[in-house]
Tab-separated table of C-alpha atoms in Angstrom:
chain	number	residue	atom	x	y	z
A	1	UNK	CA	0.007	0.290	0.090
A	2	UNK	CA	1.432	3.518	-0.648
A	3	UNK	CA	2.187	5.177	2.220
A	4	UNK	CA	1.997	8.814	0.363
A	5	UNK	CA	-1.435	10.150	1.154
A	6	UNK	CA	-3.702	12.842	-0.500
A	7	UNK	CA	-5.857	15.001	1.833
A	8	UNK	CA	-9.619	15.137	0.762
A	9	UNK	CA	-11.460	16.260	3.810
A	10	UNK	CA	-9.744	18.524	6.930
A	11	UNK	CA	-11.231	19.728	10.193
A	12	UNK	CA	-9.852	22.838	11.527
A	13	UNK	CA	-10.232	24.355	15.036
A	14	UNK	CA	-7.866	26.652	15.743
A	15	UNK	CA	-7.597	29.924	18.468
A	16	UNK	CA	-4.993	31.909	16.218
A	17	UNK	CA	-5.991	32.328	12.274
A	18	UNK	CA	-2.696	34.055	11.836
A	19	UNK	CA	-1.730	32.521	8.462
A	20	UNK	CA	-4.733	30.324	7.844
A	21	UNK	CA	-6.341	32.003	4.907
A	22	UNK	CA	-4.090	30.887	2.519
A	23	UNK	CA	-4.578	27.233	3.583
A	24	UNK	CA	-8.071	27.307	3.656
A	25	UNK	CA	-8.088	28.792	-0.002
A	26	UNK	CA	-5.424	26.117	-1.226
A	27	UNK	CA	-7.416	23.425	0.396
A	28	UNK	CA	-10.569	24.771	-1.338
A	29	UNK	CA	-8.589	25.057	-4.631
A	30	UNK	CA	-7.890	21.472	-3.947
A	31	UNK	CA	-11.512	20.270	-3.383
A	32	UNK	CA	-10.927	19.089	0.009
A	33	UNK	CA	-14.030	19.211	2.297
A	34	UNK	CA	-13.584	21.335	5.595
A	35	UNK	CA	-15.180	20.608	8.908
A	36	UNK	CA	-14.980	23.374	11.507
A	37	UNK	CA	-16.641	24.906	14.761
A	38	UNK	CA	-17.501	28.106	16.299
A	39	UNK	CA	-15.080	31.312	15.676
A	40	UNK	CA	-13.125	29.286	12.894
A	41	UNK	CA	-15.968	28.202	11.110
A	42	UNK	CA	-17.041	31.933	10.885
A	43	UNK	CA	-13.451	32.523	9.775
A	44	UNK	CA	-13.976	30.250	6.606
A	45	UNK	CA	-17.478	31.539	6.058
A	46	UNK	CA	-16.122	34.880	5.718
A	47	UNK	CA	-13.748	33.894	3.323
A	48	UNK	CA	-16.742	32.729	1.087
A	49	UNK	CA	-15.707	29.000	1.266
A	50	UNK	CA	-17.914	26.150	2.117
A	51	UNK	CA	-17.378	24.651	5.585
A	52	UNK	CA	-19.347	21.850	7.023
A	53	UNK	CA	-20.214	22.739	10.645
A	54	UNK	CA	-19.341	19.760	13.168
A	55	UNK	CA	-22.573	19.906	15.005
A	56	UNK	CA	-23.830	18.788	11.306
A	57	UNK	CA	-21.654	15.336	11.948
A	58	UNK	CA	-22.214	15.008	15.567
A	59	UNK	CA	-25.918	15.994	15.747
A	60	UNK	CA	-25.018	17.877	18.737
A	61	UNK	CA	-24.511	21.616	19.108
A	62	UNK	CA	-21.280	23.205	20.888
A	63	UNK	CA	-22.647	22.749	24.767
A	64	UNK	CA	-21.145	24.018	28.142
A	65	UNK	CA	-20.228	27.304	27.253
A	66	UNK	CA	-18.078	25.612	24.106
A	67	UNK	CA	-16.483	23.409	26.619
A	68	UNK	CA	-17.518	20.798	24.390
A	69	UNK	CA	-17.548	20.931	20.785
A	70	UNK	CA	-15.676	18.412	18.914
A	71	UNK	CA	-15.256	15.223	21.687
A	72	UNK	CA	-17.705	12.857	20.002
A	73	UNK	CA	-17.273	9.411	18.300
A	74	UNK	CA	-17.751	10.774	14.731
A	75	UNK	CA	-14.816	13.075	15.041
A	76	UNK	CA	-12.607	10.802	16.687
A	77	UNK	CA	-13.596	7.937	14.515
A	78	UNK	CA	-13.098	9.909	11.748
A	79	UNK	CA	-9.276	10.722	13.024
A	80	UNK	CA	-8.039	7.427	14.277
A	81	UNK	CA	-9.348	4.995	11.809
A	82	UNK	CA	-6.817	2.676	10.009
A	83	UNK	CA	-7.546	2.668	6.807
A	84	UNK	CA	-5.776	-0.555	6.010
A	85	UNK	CA	-7.948	-2.138	8.851
A	86	UNK	CA	-10.960	-4.259	7.362
A	87	UNK	CA	-13.195	-3.908	10.869
A	88	UNK	CA	-12.232	0.010	10.618
A	89	UNK	CA	-13.639	0.661	7.424
A	90	UNK	CA	-16.651	-1.260	7.983
A	91	UNK	CA	-17.752	0.076	11.149
A	92	UNK	CA	-16.948	3.888	9.439
A	93	UNK	CA	-19.675	2.975	7.091
A	94	UNK	CA	-22.118	1.499	9.547
A	95	UNK	CA	-22.026	4.377	11.769
A	96	UNK	CA	-21.445	7.080	9.180
A	97	UNK	CA	-18.192	8.642	10.001
A	98	UNK	CA	-16.623	10.677	7.750
A	99	UNK	CA	-13.047	10.225	7.305
A	100	UNK	CA	-10.629	13.179	8.351
A	101	UNK	CA	-7.330	13.246	6.602
A	102	UNK	CA	-6.093	16.616	8.339
A	103	UNK	CA	-6.564	17.836	11.790
A	104	UNK	CA	-5.711	21.757	11.802
A	105	UNK	CA	-5.556	23.078	15.908
A	106	UNK	CA	-4.156	25.848	17.579
A	107	UNK	CA	-4.185	25.739	21.339
A	108	UNK	CA	-5.916	28.009	23.969
A	109	UNK	CA	-3.039	30.296	24.802
A	110	UNK	CA	-2.983	29.099	28.392
A	111	UNK	CA	0.906	30.121	28.955
A	112	UNK	CA	0.221	33.772	27.936
A	113	UNK	CA	-2.917	34.212	29.963
A	114	UNK	CA	-0.645	33.152	33.128
A	115	UNK	CA	1.828	35.584	32.293
A	116	UNK	CA	-0.906	38.158	31.944
A	117	UNK	CA	-1.610	38.128	35.381
A	118	UNK	CA	-5.345	36.933	34.412
A	119	UNK	CA	-7.831	35.629	37.135
A	120	UNK	CA	-7.732	31.849	38.074
A	121	UNK	CA	-11.496	31.315	36.413
A	122	UNK	CA	-10.002	33.061	33.257
A	123	UNK	CA	-6.474	30.781	33.262
A	124	UNK	CA	-8.460	27.445	33.746
A	125	UNK	CA	-10.973	28.356	31.015
A	126	UNK	CA	-7.556	28.400	28.604
A	127	UNK	CA	-7.047	24.787	29.440
A	128	UNK	CA	-7.793	23.151	25.819
A	129	UNK	CA	-9.526	19.914	26.063
A	130	UNK	CA	-11.001	19.333	22.463
A	131	UNK	CA	-7.526	20.749	20.833
A	132	UNK	CA	-5.171	18.639	22.790
A	133	UNK	CA	-7.238	15.237	22.233
A	134	UNK	CA	-7.511	16.180	18.322
A	135	UNK	CA	-3.672	16.859	18.462
A	136	UNK	CA	-2.923	13.281	20.387
A	137	UNK	CA	-5.635	11.524	18.316
A	138	UNK	CA	-4.410	12.578	15.187
A	139	UNK	CA	-0.785	12.417	15.730
A	140	UNK	CA	-1.054	8.733	17.221
A	141	UNK	CA	-2.668	7.694	13.591
A	142	UNK	CA	-0.119	9.604	11.584
A	143	UNK	CA	0.078	6.982	9.303
A	144	UNK	CA	-3.138	8.147	7.745
A	145	UNK	CA	-3.670	11.501	9.181
A	146	UNK	CA	-1.925	14.677	9.267
A	147	UNK	CA	-1.584	16.607	12.100
A	148	UNK	CA	-0.668	20.582	12.384
A	149	UNK	CA	-0.947	20.974	15.828
A	150	UNK	CA	0.202	24.958	16.468
A	151	UNK	CA	0.365	28.171	14.159
A	152	UNK	CA	3.906	27.681	13.911
A	153	UNK	CA	3.371	24.821	11.407
A	154	UNK	CA	0.930	26.439	9.022
A	155	UNK	CA	3.864	27.537	6.814
A	156	UNK	CA	5.056	24.052	6.653
A	157	UNK	CA	1.651	22.533	5.813
A	158	UNK	CA	0.930	25.218	3.196
A	159	UNK	CA	4.647	24.561	1.663
A	160	UNK	CA	3.883	20.778	1.424
A	161	UNK	CA	0.325	20.705	0.056
A	162	UNK	CA	1.393	23.301	-2.637
A	163	UNK	CA	4.082	21.263	-3.715
A	164	UNK	CA	2.524	18.189	-3.639
A	165	UNK	CA	-0.841	19.135	-4.682
A	166	UNK	CA	-2.354	17.920	-1.329
A	167	UNK	CA	-0.326	15.116	-0.791
A	168	UNK	CA	2.016	13.981	1.771
A	169	UNK	CA	4.274	11.488	2.580
A	170	UNK	CA	4.655	9.182	5.813
A	171	UNK	CA	8.085	10.796	6.477
A	172	UNK	CA	6.189	14.168	6.310
A	173	UNK	CA	3.449	12.885	8.669
A	174	UNK	CA	5.789	11.136	11.038
A	175	UNK	CA	7.507	14.461	11.491
A	176	UNK	CA	4.537	16.828	12.223
A	177	UNK	CA	3.152	14.269	14.460
A	178	UNK	CA	6.089	14.284	16.327
A	179	UNK	CA	5.927	18.267	16.323
A	180	UNK	CA	2.503	17.874	17.729
A	181	UNK	CA	3.492	15.602	20.388
A	182	UNK	CA	6.131	18.015	21.407
A	183	UNK	CA	3.210	20.909	21.518
A	184	UNK	CA	0.655	18.702	23.551
A	185	UNK	CA	3.623	17.801	26.212
A	186	UNK	CA	4.747	21.292	26.616
A	187	UNK	CA	1.201	22.373	27.035
A	188	UNK	CA	0.662	19.987	29.611
A	189	UNK	CA	3.723	20.671	31.517
A	190	UNK	CA	3.043	24.532	31.611
A	191	UNK	CA	-0.400	23.612	33.190
A	192	UNK	CA	0.984	21.285	36.087
A	193	UNK	CA	3.484	23.747	36.771
A	194	UNK	CA	0.871	26.114	37.117
A	195	UNK	CA	-0.752	23.972	39.753
A	196	UNK	CA	1.788	22.439	41.422
A	197	UNK	CA	2.860	23.248	44.801
A	198	UNK	CA	5.020	20.227	45.457
A	199	UNK	CA	8.893	20.722	44.838
A	200	UNK	CA	9.541	17.324	44.971
A	201	UNK	CA	8.038	17.242	41.544
A	202	UNK	CA	10.127	18.352	38.594
A	203	UNK	CA	8.838	19.037	35.220
A	204	UNK	CA	10.095	21.520	32.449
A	205	UNK	CA	9.576	21.934	28.765
A	206	UNK	CA	11.258	24.481	26.716
A	207	UNK	CA	9.574	24.578	23.198
A	208	UNK	CA	12.826	25.630	21.052
A	209	UNK	CA	16.684	24.587	21.109
A	210	UNK	CA	19.520	25.990	19.632
A	211	UNK	CA	22.181	23.930	18.049
A	212	UNK	CA	25.505	25.027	18.765
A	213	UNK	CA	28.839	24.593	17.045
A	214	UNK	CA	29.883	22.276	19.523
A	215	UNK	CA	29.900	21.664	23.476
A	216	UNK	CA	32.542	22.096	25.579
A	217	UNK	CA	35.200	20.464	23.273
A	218	UNK	CA	35.189	20.138	19.508
A	219	UNK	CA	34.055	16.278	19.480
A	220	UNK	CA	31.550	16.759	21.562
A	221	UNK	CA	27.842	17.915	20.497
A	222	UNK	CA	26.231	21.074	22.181
A	223	UNK	CA	22.698	22.650	22.403
A	224	UNK	CA	21.147	25.499	24.335
A	225	UNK	CA	17.581	25.323	25.440
A	226	UNK	CA	16.361	28.840	26.440
A	227	UNK	CA	15.105	32.189	24.978
A	228	UNK	CA	18.056	33.993	24.849
A	229	UNK	CA	16.379	36.844	22.945
A	230	UNK	CA	14.376	37.684	26.138
A	231	UNK	CA	17.450	38.156	28.346
A	232	UNK	CA	19.880	39.910	25.234
A	233	UNK	CA	19.415	41.666	22.020
A	234	UNK	CA	22.861	40.813	19.965
A	235	UNK	CA	24.449	43.563	18.317
A	236	UNK	CA	27.696	42.273	16.287
A	237	UNK	CA	29.492	38.931	16.254
A	238	UNK	CA	29.555	35.148	15.849
A	239	UNK	CA	27.189	33.197	17.281
A	240	UNK	CA	27.905	32.236	20.945
A	241	UNK	CA	29.633	28.878	21.638
A	242	UNK	CA	28.370	26.803	24.680
A	243	UNK	CA	31.629	27.892	26.470
A	244	UNK	CA	30.371	31.644	25.656
A	245	UNK	CA	27.054	30.842	27.045
A	246	UNK	CA	28.646	29.487	30.366
A	247	UNK	CA	30.652	32.655	30.660
A	248	UNK	CA	27.799	34.723	29.968
A	249	UNK	CA	25.956	33.100	32.779
A	250	UNK	CA	28.538	33.297	35.382
A	251	UNK	CA	28.962	37.254	34.139
A	252	UNK	CA	25.249	37.855	34.389
A	253	UNK	CA	24.820	36.474	37.978
A	254	UNK	CA	28.210	38.001	39.016
A	255	UNK	CA	27.093	41.715	37.990
A	256	UNK	CA	23.540	41.417	39.245
A	257	UNK	CA	25.407	42.034	42.582
A	258	UNK	CA	26.728	45.243	41.710
A	259	UNK	CA	23.161	46.274	39.953
A	260	UNK	CA	22.679	49.277	42.093
A	261	UNK	CA	26.320	50.269	42.581
A	262	UNK	CA	28.147	53.201	40.885
A	263	UNK	CA	30.064	52.309	37.882
A	264	UNK	CA	31.079	48.789	37.748
A	265	UNK	CA	33.310	46.531	35.338
A	266	UNK	CA	33.746	42.986	35.684
A	267	UNK	CA	36.215	40.587	33.297
A	268	UNK	CA	35.470	36.842	33.403
A	269	UNK	CA	37.318	33.906	32.448
A	270	UNK	CA	36.099	30.138	32.770
A	271	UNK	CA	33.274	31.378	34.784
A	272	UNK	CA	35.345	33.245	37.372
A	273	UNK	CA	36.198	37.013	37.738
A	274	UNK	CA	39.829	37.848	36.617
A	275	UNK	CA	38.821	41.624	37.211
A	276	UNK	CA	36.378	43.677	38.794
A	277	UNK	CA	36.113	47.195	40.005
A	278	UNK	CA	33.855	49.965	41.112
A	279	UNK	CA	34.645	53.665	40.175
A	280	UNK	CA	32.958	56.856	39.442
A	281	UNK	CA	33.204	56.195	35.758
A	282	UNK	CA	32.743	53.335	33.386
A	283	UNK	CA	35.951	53.993	31.777
A	284	UNK	CA	38.165	54.084	34.833
A	285	UNK	CA	36.127	50.782	36.525
A	286	UNK	CA	37.173	48.697	33.095
A	287	UNK	CA	40.706	49.853	33.634
A	288	UNK	CA	40.953	49.104	36.958
A	289	UNK	CA	39.037	45.817	36.555
A	290	UNK	CA	42.099	44.855	33.575
A	291	UNK	CA	44.815	46.065	35.866
A	292	UNK	CA	43.522	42.971	38.261
A	293	UNK	CA	44.765	40.142	35.743
A	294	UNK	CA	45.629	41.670	32.193
A	295	UNK	CA	46.763	38.089	31.100
A	296	UNK	CA	43.577	36.479	32.141
A	297	UNK	CA	41.862	39.167	30.447
A	298	UNK	CA	42.858	38.052	26.863
A	299	UNK	CA	39.711	36.245	25.596
A	300	UNK	CA	37.428	36.967	28.303
A	301	UNK	CA	34.029	37.938	28.700
A	302	UNK	CA	33.294	41.555	29.687
A	303	UNK	CA	30.091	42.714	31.393
A	304	UNK	CA	29.174	46.515	32.995
A	305	UNK	CA	26.238	47.273	35.026
A	306	UNK	CA	25.845	50.494	33.057
A	307	UNK	CA	25.790	52.303	29.728
A	308	UNK	CA	29.288	51.586	27.759
A	309	UNK	CA	30.373	54.989	26.266
A	310	UNK	CA	32.875	55.870	23.628
A	311	UNK	CA	35.701	56.176	26.141
A	312	UNK	CA	35.438	52.867	27.661
A	313	UNK	CA	34.747	51.466	24.326
A	314	UNK	CA	38.146	52.706	22.733
A	315	UNK	CA	40.165	51.382	26.057
A	316	UNK	CA	38.410	47.783	25.417
A	317	UNK	CA	38.889	47.698	21.707
A	318	UNK	CA	42.611	47.339	22.295
A	319	UNK	CA	41.994	43.568	24.121
A	320	UNK	CA	41.131	40.577	22.649
A	321	UNK	CA	37.595	39.636	24.066
A	322	UNK	CA	35.162	37.357	22.990
A	323	UNK	CA	32.032	39.065	24.745
A	324	UNK	CA	31.224	42.355	25.926
A	325	UNK	CA	27.720	43.182	27.661
A	326	UNK	CA	25.954	45.966	29.101
A	327	UNK	CA	22.537	47.438	29.550
A	328	UNK	CA	23.129	50.186	26.914
A	329	UNK	CA	25.964	51.294	24.617
A	330	UNK	CA	26.438	54.578	23.002
A	331	UNK	CA	26.081	54.456	19.115
A	332	UNK	CA	29.605	55.128	18.740
A	333	UNK	CA	30.774	52.668	21.058
A	334	UNK	CA	28.992	49.848	19.487
A	335	UNK	CA	30.721	51.101	16.148
A	336	UNK	CA	34.175	51.037	17.561
A	337	UNK	CA	33.728	47.549	19.458
A	338	UNK	CA	32.279	46.182	16.065
A	339	UNK	CA	35.718	46.698	14.320
A	340	UNK	CA	36.955	43.302	15.138
A	341	UNK	CA	34.246	41.182	13.391
A	342	UNK	CA	33.703	38.241	15.862
A	343	UNK	CA	33.671	40.104	18.923
A	344	UNK	CA	30.288	39.429	20.407
A	345	UNK	CA	28.062	42.442	21.688
A	346	UNK	CA	25.318	42.048	24.007
A	347	UNK	CA	22.550	44.486	25.530
A	348	UNK	CA	21.430	42.714	28.373
A	349	UNK	CA	17.775	43.710	29.270
A	350	UNK	CA	16.436	43.646	33.155
A	351	UNK	CA	15.137	40.212	33.247
A	352	UNK	CA	14.368	38.351	36.803
A	353	UNK	CA	16.520	35.200	36.409
A	354	UNK	CA	14.802	31.416	37.369
A	355	UNK	CA	14.908	30.817	41.170
A	356	UNK	CA	15.552	27.339	40.376
A	357	UNK	CA	18.972	26.092	39.273
A	358	UNK	CA	18.924	22.605	37.211
A	359	UNK	CA	22.142	20.223	36.567
A	360	UNK	CA	22.852	17.275	35.442
A	361	UNK	CA	23.950	14.227	38.121
A	362	UNK	CA	24.583	10.938	37.885
A	363	UNK	CA	21.500	9.228	36.050
A	364	UNK	CA	19.160	12.360	37.285
A	365	UNK	CA	18.907	15.910	37.985
A	366	UNK	CA	20.122	17.662	40.871
A	367	UNK	CA	17.554	21.002	41.507
A	368	UNK	CA	18.296	24.024	43.945
A	369	UNK	CA	16.932	27.517	45.020
A	370	UNK	CA	19.039	30.448	43.404
A	371	UNK	CA	21.672	31.979	45.890
A	372	UNK	CA	19.703	34.711	46.362
A	373	UNK	CA	21.596	35.849	49.602
A	374	UNK	CA	24.047	38.879	49.326
A	375	UNK	CA	25.895	39.943	52.064
A	376	UNK	CA	25.159	43.259	53.427
A	377	UNK	CA	26.251	45.423	56.251
A	378	UNK	CA	23.819	44.658	58.275
A	379	UNK	CA	24.293	41.198	58.218
A	380	UNK	CA	27.670	40.963	59.804
A	381	UNK	CA	28.958	40.502	63.093
A	382	UNK	CA	31.956	41.891	64.435
A	383	UNK	CA	33.514	38.771	66.523
A	384	UNK	CA	37.048	40.308	67.187
A	385	UNK	CA	38.035	43.028	69.407
A	386	UNK	CA	38.357	45.535	66.389
A	387	UNK	CA	35.864	46.182	64.376
A	388	UNK	CA	36.574	47.228	60.493
A	389	UNK	CA	36.961	50.354	59.576
A	390	UNK	CA	34.041	51.967	56.991
A	391	UNK	CA	36.411	51.467	54.169
A	392	UNK	CA	37.174	48.163	54.844
A	393	UNK	CA	33.365	47.036	55.642
A	394	UNK	CA	32.591	48.340	52.023
A	395	UNK	CA	35.548	46.539	50.806
A	396	UNK	CA	34.314	43.251	52.633
A	397	UNK	CA	31.038	43.396	51.239
A	398	UNK	CA	32.830	43.998	47.636
A	399	UNK	CA	34.934	41.019	48.227
A	400	UNK	CA	32.135	38.884	49.664
A	401	UNK	CA	30.220	39.610	46.423
A	402	UNK	CA	32.771	38.153	44.406
A	403	UNK	CA	33.330	35.541	46.659
A	404	UNK	CA	29.802	34.312	46.124
A	405	UNK	CA	30.421	33.765	42.646
A	406	UNK	CA	33.663	32.467	42.486
A	407	UNK	CA	34.144	28.458	42.116
A	408	UNK	CA	34.856	26.681	45.682
A	409	UNK	CA	37.499	26.749	47.433
A	410	UNK	CA	38.088	30.399	46.773
A	411	UNK	CA	39.816	33.309	48.763
A	412	UNK	CA	39.255	37.082	47.263
A	413	UNK	CA	41.038	40.065	48.376
A	414	UNK	CA	39.938	43.337	47.563
A	415	UNK	CA	41.064	47.153	48.353
A	416	UNK	CA	39.473	50.173	47.677
A	417	UNK	CA	36.071	48.679	45.694
A	418	UNK	CA	39.152	46.831	43.623
A	419	UNK	CA	39.368	43.115	42.768
A	420	UNK	CA	42.945	42.629	44.014
A	421	UNK	CA	42.990	38.742	43.034
A	422	UNK	CA	41.319	35.846	44.094
A	423	UNK	CA	42.680	31.940	44.753
A	424	UNK	CA	39.688	30.053	42.861
A	425	UNK	CA	38.565	26.198	42.499
A	426	UNK	CA	41.256	25.052	44.729
A	427	UNK	CA	41.132	21.985	46.903
A	428	UNK	CA	42.356	23.659	50.181
A	429	UNK	CA	41.132	26.859	51.317
A	430	UNK	CA	45.180	27.415	52.267
A	431	UNK	CA	46.055	26.538	48.372
A	432	UNK	CA	43.534	29.124	47.195
A	433	UNK	CA	45.075	31.945	49.837
A	434	UNK	CA	48.514	30.775	48.450
A	435	UNK	CA	47.397	31.471	44.807
A	436	UNK	CA	45.817	34.589	45.253
A	437	UNK	CA	48.857	35.996	46.872
A	438	UNK	CA	50.917	34.895	44.281
A	439	UNK	CA	48.631	36.249	41.702
A	440	UNK	CA	48.497	39.781	43.500
A	441	UNK	CA	52.359	39.930	44.007
A	442	UNK	CA	52.504	39.126	40.104
A	443	UNK	CA	50.326	41.658	39.068
A	444	UNK	CA	52.050	44.419	41.675
A	445	UNK	CA	49.650	44.774	44.203
A	446	UNK	CA	50.183	46.422	47.782
A	447	UNK	CA	48.062	43.893	49.878
A	448	UNK	CA	48.795	46.502	52.889
A	449	UNK	CA	45.104	47.344	54.014
A	450	UNK	CA	44.015	45.241	51.547
A	451	UNK	CA	40.738	42.897	52.799
A	452	UNK	CA	40.098	39.035	52.324
A	453	UNK	CA	36.953	36.863	51.818
A	454	UNK	CA	36.402	33.237	52.295
A	455	UNK	CA	33.323	31.320	51.002
A	456	UNK	CA	33.347	29.243	54.322
A	457	UNK	CA	34.613	29.128	57.304
A	458	UNK	CA	38.453	28.484	58.337
A	459	UNK	CA	38.785	24.958	60.781
A	460	UNK	CA	42.186	26.324	61.518
A	461	UNK	CA	44.273	29.840	62.170
A	462	UNK	CA	46.626	29.052	59.141
A	463	UNK	CA	44.566	31.107	56.759
A	464	UNK	CA	44.451	34.232	58.899
A	465	UNK	CA	48.062	34.036	59.864
A	466	UNK	CA	49.016	33.751	56.030
A	467	UNK	CA	47.118	36.575	55.238
A	468	UNK	CA	48.170	38.519	58.309
A	469	UNK	CA	51.640	38.245	57.306
A	470	UNK	CA	50.528	39.183	53.730
A	471	UNK	CA	49.352	42.623	55.042
A	472	UNK	CA	45.590	41.672	55.114
A	473	UNK	CA	43.684	43.878	57.667
A	474	UNK	CA	40.053	42.547	57.631
A	475	UNK	CA	38.253	39.541	56.761
A	476	UNK	CA	34.832	38.399	56.361
A	477	UNK	CA	33.902	34.899	56.577
A	478	UNK	CA	30.580	32.758	57.251
A	479	UNK	CA	32.000	31.619	60.675
A	480	UNK	CA	30.469	28.235	62.028
A	481	UNK	CA	33.474	26.060	62.705
A	482	UNK	CA	33.881	24.419	65.821
A	483	UNK	CA	37.238	25.891	66.258
A	484	UNK	CA	36.161	29.645	65.208
A	485	UNK	CA	38.006	30.884	68.306
A	486	UNK	CA	41.339	29.904	67.076
A	487	UNK	CA	40.773	32.328	63.853
A	488	UNK	CA	39.374	34.992	66.197
A	489	UNK	CA	41.971	34.470	68.863
A	490	UNK	CA	45.012	35.314	66.205
A	491	UNK	CA	43.206	37.983	65.006
A	492	UNK	CA	43.265	39.923	68.382
A	493	UNK	CA	46.565	39.145	69.024
A	494	UNK	CA	47.476	40.703	65.740
A	495	UNK	CA	44.683	43.439	65.588
A	496	UNK	CA	42.955	42.063	62.507
A	497	UNK	CA	39.344	42.570	62.230
A	498	UNK	CA	37.040	39.674	61.552
A	499	UNK	CA	33.209	39.562	60.839
A	500	UNK	CA	31.127	36.449	60.628
A	501	UNK	CA	27.992	36.592	57.997
A	502	UNK	CA	26.424	33.475	59.014
A	503	UNK	CA	26.038	32.778	54.948
A	504	UNK	CA	28.378	29.954	53.680
A	505	UNK	CA	28.593	30.420	49.538
A	506	UNK	CA	29.879	27.214	48.256
A	507	UNK	CA	29.510	27.329	44.395
A	508	UNK	CA	30.613	24.148	42.773
């Protein structure tokens, strides 16, 4: 039996009529019998094209305020019958069920209704019942039936029936069925998540994915599933890679800590800040951030908490960097930064990030709440005899924000609202501290009067002793070790200030 099928009848019941008219006209031109309901039927009638009301087939009107229109054996029999099955063919004749070769559906806009802030009653009425049932039925019977499950596939259908004179291949029907099941599962996930209040259930669905050049390495396939265009407008440059996206994510989370600060500029490499500074102008902030580690800045991701002006762009342009991100750019700044054809320039929108973080683990997923706690002045508990000065407190908070967004184990040095150095991703806190001291020395920073932040407590006084010997005068850490007194005592004996936050900021 031929797997090519010619469409002779169609059921059309859609919410969105955009792009529907040329399909209806093409079907009419090809002598296809069209069945429809409600607003769609009225739309087709207004085109002057014959349409058979579903009520004439079912002998039932639309009832319960339109909640029940197509849910009837004569409709679903017309969709689900197997044309090569003799019993099905016999029952179709016996019960006078019309064959339905094509089903076009576009569901009620549930997600948009939720996002609009509508009432619960309005949201409930946007849970499509008949439409979702039609989609599943037609997709299940893809061997005989064509399913178009959303307005996004209208143009695909029109291309097929125009090029093939109303015929479809099995491969085309199966592909449309696959897309239809994606539509239905995504729709059901959205409804479930609207109702669900149990954190032990986890369902997610993203409507479209983007194929990346590769994953972390060229031999790995890579994909991005998300709505990038809702967060950024790309003004220039090549397509973002898997690693670019990870760095952009780290940059966005870091700069969020400084959203309401004076001009702040950060430079990241491999998800960690290698430079960050706050100054009175963006250009000064950039230059101070770059001085923190100009070696690592090569090929990095740059992000600002405010507009990048022409002066800042001229300074940036001499650095090879992959991505530059800011909430706004001067027109001339964009022109300057675009001189490097591959440099990616992103305008970041003010969009709230998801509260849940998800990553694969073993044969499943780990899900956690976002770390939404940022250490503030009123969180600090002075645990030493001497309290930090006002400048030291500002620097301690500054360092803590960076520490929170740096891979554990980490130590961060800051001075005068500048990231002086950090030790990142080390297996011991002492190693992280020694790495930070070495980096600060390498780039000519004087640690006398600088402050230190740690993402977790000190179980021994060795870290504060090494830091003190390097010139550190104030320390911020969460506290909570049974041996906290050892570190506190050393600080008291050596006139080092220490504050506890009570909040650990591991980042693995």
